[in-house]
Short mmCIF file of C-alpha atoms in Angstrom, two decimals:
data_model
loop_
_atom_site.label_atom_id
_atom_site.label_comp_id
_atom_site.label_asym_id
_atom_site.label_seq_id
_atom_site.Cartn_x
_atom_site.Cartn_y
_atom_site.Cartn_z
CA UNK A 1 35.78 3.97 -10.78
CA UNK A 2 33.04 4.50 -8.17
CA UNK A 3 30.67 6.23 -10.62
CA UNK A 4 29.90 2.85 -12.27
CA UNK A 5 28.78 1.27 -8.97
CA UNK A 6 26.88 4.37 -7.88
CA UNK A 7 24.93 4.63 -11.11
CA UNK A 8 24.20 0.94 -11.04
CA UNK A 9 22.41 1.37 -7.68
CA UNK A 10 20.37 4.20 -9.28
CA UNK A 11 19.30 1.93 -12.17
CA UNK A 12 18.41 -0.88 -9.75
CA UNK A 13 16.31 1.53 -7.65
CA UNK A 14 14.42 2.84 -10.71
CA UNK A 15 13.81 -0.71 -11.85
CA UNK A 16 12.13 -1.43 -8.45
CA UNK A 17 10.24 1.86 -8.74
CA UNK A 18 8.95 0.81 -12.15
CA UNK A 19 7.77 -2.53 -10.70
CA UNK A 20 5.77 -0.73 -8.07
CA UNK A 21 4.17 1.54 -10.66
CA UNK A 22 3.43 -1.45 -12.88
CA UNK A 23 1.62 -3.19 -9.99
CA UNK A 24 -0.44 -0.04 -9.33
CA UNK A 25 -1.52 0.20 -12.96
CA UNK A 26 -2.25 -3.52 -13.13
CA UNK A 27 -4.62 -3.17 -10.17
CA UNK A 28 -6.39 -0.05 -11.38
CA UNK A 29 -9.71 -1.93 -11.40
CA UNK A 30 -9.12 -4.08 -8.30
CA UNK A 31 -11.77 -3.45 -5.64
CA UNK A 32 -10.44 -1.87 -2.50
CA UNK A 33 -6.83 -1.76 -3.85
CA UNK A 34 -4.48 0.79 -2.30
CA UNK A 35 -1.67 2.11 -4.47
CA UNK A 36 1.92 1.87 -3.33
CA UNK A 37 4.84 4.28 -3.55
CA UNK A 38 8.54 3.37 -3.54
CA UNK A 39 10.59 5.37 -1.07
CA UNK A 40 14.39 5.69 -1.43
CA UNK A 41 17.28 6.61 0.80
CA UNK A 42 20.91 7.31 0.11
CA UNK A 43 23.67 4.84 1.03
CA UNK A 44 26.73 5.43 3.18
CA UNK A 45 29.21 8.21 2.42
CA UNK A 46 32.93 7.90 1.95
CA UNK A 47 34.74 10.80 3.60
CA UNK A 48 37.55 12.35 1.61
CA UNK A 49 38.10 15.23 3.98
CA UNK A 50 36.59 15.72 7.43
CA UNK A 51 34.67 18.91 8.18
CA UNK A 52 35.16 20.89 11.38
CA UNK A 53 38.74 19.76 12.05
CA UNK A 54 41.83 21.96 12.31
CA UNK A 55 43.64 22.72 9.09
CA UNK A 56 47.12 21.15 9.55
CA UNK A 57 47.17 21.97 13.26
CA UNK A 58 46.35 25.65 12.79
CA UNK A 59 43.44 27.55 14.40
CA UNK A 60 41.44 27.60 11.15
CA UNK A 61 38.92 24.74 10.78
CA UNK A 62 37.67 23.12 7.61
CA UNK A 63 34.07 24.44 7.15
CA UNK A 64 32.60 21.79 4.81
CA UNK A 65 34.88 18.87 4.10
CA UNK A 66 34.27 16.35 1.27
CA UNK A 67 31.97 13.34 1.36
CA UNK A 68 31.16 11.13 -1.64
CA UNK A 69 27.84 9.28 -1.62
CA UNK A 70 27.87 5.67 -2.70
CA UNK A 71 24.39 5.40 -4.26
CA UNK A 72 20.79 4.78 -3.36
CA UNK A 73 18.63 1.93 -2.09
CA UNK A 74 14.92 1.19 -1.67
CA UNK A 75 13.93 2.03 1.89
CA UNK A 76 10.25 1.03 1.71
CA UNK A 77 7.32 0.42 -0.54
CA UNK A 78 4.64 2.38 1.23
CA UNK A 79 0.95 1.66 0.89
CA UNK A 80 -1.00 4.89 0.32
CA UNK A 81 -4.20 4.25 2.28
CA UNK A 82 -6.44 7.05 1.04
CA UNK A 83 -10.09 6.58 0.28
CA UNK A 84 -11.06 5.19 -3.09
CA UNK A 85 -14.19 6.24 -4.93
CA UNK A 86 -17.41 4.48 -4.05
CA UNK A 87 -19.05 2.65 -6.94
CA UNK A 88 -22.80 1.89 -6.87
CA UNK A 89 -23.36 -1.78 -7.83
CA UNK A 90 -27.02 -2.23 -6.79
CA UNK A 91 -26.06 -5.52 -5.10
CA UNK A 92 -27.63 -5.77 -1.63
CA UNK A 93 -24.62 -7.52 -0.10
CA UNK A 94 -21.98 -5.25 -1.59
CA UNK A 95 -20.56 -3.05 1.18
CA UNK A 96 -18.05 -0.20 1.19
CA UNK A 97 -16.35 1.51 4.13
CA UNK A 98 -16.53 5.28 3.77
CA UNK A 99 -13.74 6.39 6.06
CA UNK A 100 -11.29 4.48 8.22
CA UNK A 101 -11.64 0.78 8.93
CA UNK A 102 -11.19 -2.77 7.64
CA UNK A 103 -13.60 -5.67 7.37
CA UNK A 104 -12.57 -8.62 9.53
CA UNK A 105 -12.56 -11.97 7.75
CA UNK A 106 -11.87 -15.50 9.07
CA UNK A 107 -9.95 -17.91 6.79
CA UNK A 108 -10.63 -21.62 6.70
CA UNK A 109 -7.67 -22.34 9.03
CA UNK A 110 -9.05 -19.92 11.63
CA UNK A 111 -6.77 -16.88 11.02
CA UNK A 112 -8.19 -13.37 11.01
CA UNK A 113 -7.35 -11.23 8.00
CA UNK A 114 -8.48 -7.82 6.94
CA UNK A 115 -9.83 -6.33 3.72
CA UNK A 116 -11.42 -3.23 2.18
CA UNK A 117 -13.11 -5.40 -0.50
CA UNK A 118 -16.74 -5.56 0.46
CA UNK A 119 -18.04 -7.60 -2.47
CA UNK A 120 -19.78 -10.12 -0.22
CA UNK A 121 -22.24 -12.89 -0.81
CA UNK A 122 -23.82 -15.78 1.10
CA UNK A 123 -22.68 -19.40 1.04
CA UNK A 124 -24.89 -22.50 1.10
CA UNK A 125 -25.47 -22.10 4.84
CA UNK A 126 -26.51 -18.45 4.52
CA UNK A 127 -23.32 -17.09 6.05
CA UNK A 128 -22.01 -13.73 4.82
CA UNK A 129 -18.73 -14.49 2.99
CA UNK A 130 -16.12 -13.02 0.66
CA UNK A 131 -15.70 -14.06 -2.97
CA UNK A 132 -13.19 -16.71 -1.73
CA UNK A 133 -15.73 -18.13 0.73
CA UNK A 134 -14.06 -16.62 3.84
CA UNK A 135 -16.59 -15.86 6.57
CA UNK A 136 -17.10 -12.25 7.69
CA UNK A 137 -16.44 -11.59 11.39
CA UNK A 138 -18.61 -11.38 13.39
CA UNK A 139 -20.70 -14.03 11.63
CA UNK A 140 -23.87 -12.95 9.90
CA UNK A 141 -26.41 -15.67 8.99
CA UNK A 142 -29.06 -14.73 6.41
CA UNK A 143 -32.20 -16.87 6.54
CA UNK A 144 -33.13 -18.57 3.31
CA UNK A 145 -36.60 -17.19 3.58
CA UNK A 146 -35.41 -13.54 3.72
CA UNK A 147 -36.83 -11.44 0.94
CA UNK A 148 -34.63 -8.37 1.64
CA UNK A 149 -31.50 -7.63 3.65
CA UNK A 150 -30.83 -4.16 5.00
CA UNK A 151 -27.44 -3.06 6.45
CA UNK A 152 -27.38 0.36 8.11
CA UNK A 153 -24.47 2.80 8.05
CA UNK A 154 -23.63 1.69 11.58
CA UNK A 155 -23.49 -1.97 10.52
CA UNK A 156 -26.79 -3.20 11.89
CA UNK A 157 -28.02 -6.08 9.69
CA UNK A 158 -31.76 -6.75 9.37
CA UNK A 159 -33.82 -9.03 7.16
CA UNK A 160 -37.42 -8.99 6.00
CA UNK A 161 -39.07 -12.28 6.61
CA UNK A 162 -42.47 -13.26 5.10
CA UNK A 163 -45.17 -13.39 7.77
CA UNK A 164 -43.33 -11.00 10.15
CA UNK A 165 -44.52 -7.46 10.59
CA UNK A 166 -41.12 -6.11 11.65
CA UNK A 167 -37.65 -6.66 10.27
CA UNK A 168 -35.61 -9.37 12.03
CA UNK A 169 -32.19 -8.29 13.31
CA UNK A 170 -29.43 -10.64 12.13
CA UNK A 171 -26.44 -9.12 13.85
CA UNK A 172 -24.08 -6.20 14.22
CA UNK A 173 -21.11 -5.77 11.88
CA UNK A 174 -17.88 -4.36 13.23
CA UNK A 175 -14.72 -3.01 11.61
CA UNK A 176 -11.12 -2.75 12.74
CA UNK A 177 -8.68 0.16 12.83
CA UNK A 178 -4.89 0.06 13.05
CA UNK A 179 -2.50 2.70 14.37
CA UNK A 180 -0.32 2.10 11.26
CA UNK A 181 -2.33 0.85 8.28
CA UNK A 182 0.83 0.92 6.16
CA UNK A 183 2.34 -1.68 8.40
CA UNK A 184 -0.16 -4.36 7.42
CA UNK A 185 1.26 -7.24 5.40
CA UNK A 186 -0.34 -7.79 2.00
CA UNK A 187 -1.27 -11.44 1.42
CA UNK A 188 -2.76 -11.04 -2.08
CA UNK A 189 -6.44 -11.61 -2.86
CA UNK A 190 -7.22 -8.20 -1.32
CA UNK A 191 -6.32 -9.53 2.15
CA UNK A 192 -3.96 -8.15 4.77
CA UNK A 193 -2.74 -9.41 8.14
CA UNK A 194 -1.57 -7.54 11.17
CA UNK A 195 2.10 -7.25 11.98
CA UNK A 196 4.21 -5.78 14.78
CA UNK A 197 4.51 -2.63 12.69
CA UNK A 198 0.74 -2.21 12.26
CA UNK A 199 -0.07 -2.77 15.91
CA UNK A 200 -3.04 -4.56 17.36
CA UNK A 201 -6.46 -3.96 15.80
CA UNK A 202 -9.01 -1.75 17.56
CA UNK A 203 -12.49 -3.15 16.81
CA UNK A 204 -15.52 -0.89 16.90
CA UNK A 205 -18.93 -0.17 15.48
CA UNK A 206 -19.08 1.70 12.16
CA UNK A 207 -19.87 5.41 12.69
CA UNK A 208 -18.19 5.58 16.08
CA UNK A 209 -15.36 8.07 16.60
CA UNK A 210 -12.44 7.32 14.26
CA UNK A 211 -14.44 4.62 12.45
CA UNK A 212 -15.95 4.98 8.94
CA UNK A 213 -19.51 4.18 7.98
CA UNK A 214 -20.86 1.40 5.83
CA UNK A 215 -22.51 2.08 2.51
CA UNK A 216 -24.78 -0.73 1.34
CA UNK A 217 -24.92 -1.41 -2.39
CA UNK A 218 -21.49 0.11 -3.05
CA UNK A 219 -17.89 -1.18 -3.33
CA UNK A 220 -14.74 0.89 -2.94
CA UNK A 221 -12.82 1.26 -6.16
CA UNK A 222 -9.02 1.30 -6.39
CA UNK A 223 -7.44 4.55 -5.37
CA UNK A 224 -4.97 4.42 -8.24
CA UNK A 225 -4.91 7.65 -10.28
CA UNK A 226 -3.93 6.92 -13.89
CA UNK A 227 -2.55 10.42 -14.49
CA UNK A 228 -0.30 10.22 -11.42
CA UNK A 229 0.93 6.77 -12.40
CA UNK A 230 1.75 7.75 -15.97
CA UNK A 231 3.62 10.82 -14.64
CA UNK A 232 5.60 8.66 -12.20
CA UNK A 233 6.30 6.18 -15.02
CA UNK A 234 7.83 8.94 -17.18
CA UNK A 235 9.89 10.26 -14.28
CA UNK A 236 11.19 6.71 -13.51
CA UNK A 237 12.10 6.17 -17.18
CA UNK A 238 13.97 9.45 -17.35
CA UNK A 239 15.85 8.74 -14.13
CA UNK A 240 16.80 5.28 -15.42
CA UNK A 241 18.11 6.79 -18.67
CA UNK A 242 20.16 9.40 -16.83
CA UNK A 243 21.81 6.74 -14.68
CA UNK A 244 22.48 4.74 -17.84
CA UNK A 245 24.22 7.74 -19.37
CA UNK A 246 26.38 8.10 -16.24
CA UNK A 247 27.54 4.49 -16.67
CA UNK A 248 28.34 5.16 -20.30
CA UNK A 249 30.29 8.31 -19.43
CA UNK A 250 32.18 6.55 -16.63
CA UNK A 251 33.04 3.68 -18.98
CA UNK A 252 34.38 6.09 -21.57
CA UNK A 253 36.45 7.98 -18.98
CA UNK A 254 37.77 4.68 -17.62
CA UNK A 255 38.77 3.58 -21.16
CA UNK A 256 40.47 6.92 -21.85
CA UNK A 257 42.48 6.67 -18.61
CA UNK A 258 43.49 3.10 -19.43
CA UNK A 259 44.70 4.12 -22.88
CA UNK A 260 46.70 7.00 -21.45
CA UNK A 261 48.43 4.63 -19.03
CA UNK A 262 49.26 2.22 -21.70
#
C-alpha cells in the first residue's frame, strides 16, 4: 500500500523540520546568528490516467486525468538573512553591521571567511581579531599606547595616542556583499565561506551604496523570533502526528484486506 511509504516521507520531512527549528532555538542568544527555514517539495507522481488524451479513440478528451503523488522531500534549508537587533555592549571593539555586509576574517591557514559576529578584541600584537583569534581583514593594528579607539560608521579606525594633538588613523575597515547570501556555506563558530551558489564577494566601504554601516559598541543579536519558532514547532508536531495517523490507518486497512483474502 503506497500510503505507508507516502506518510513515511512526511514523517521524515517533519523530523528534519523539527531539527532546523531546534537549531534556531538553541542559537537564540548566538551573536550574529541567522535563523534557518526548511523548504519542502513534492516527489514524483505516478500517473493512473493521462489528462488531455482521447477517450477510447473518440473525439472527447479526458480533462483532468489521475496522478498520485508519492510523498515529500526536503528541498533546502534556507538561511533567513534579515537584520538582527543591535545590542549595546559598551565595549569599544564590539562592532555591528547595520544593513548588508559581512566582516572579512583570515583564518590561521590563510583562508578568508565571513561573519556577522563583530565581538572583536586585540591579540598580543595589537591586531584586531575575533574571539577565536582570527585576524580581521584588512588588518588593523592598535598601538599598545592607545588610550581610546574610535571606529566611524564608514569603518575609519582612529586611535588617541598620548602626546599627540590629533587622533592617529590606524586603517580603513571594509565589508563584503554577496549576490546570494543564502548560498554561503556555514562552517560553525559564526563563520561562513563563499560557494559557487553565493557568488564572488563584492568588497566595499561601509556606508557606500548597498553596504551597511558600522555601529561601534554594539553587536548584532540573533534574528530568531521565539514566538515564530514556537508556532513552527507546534505546526511541525501536528503535521508529524497527522502523518503518523495516516500510517496507522493504512496499516489497519492493509490488515483488513489481508483478513478478507484469507
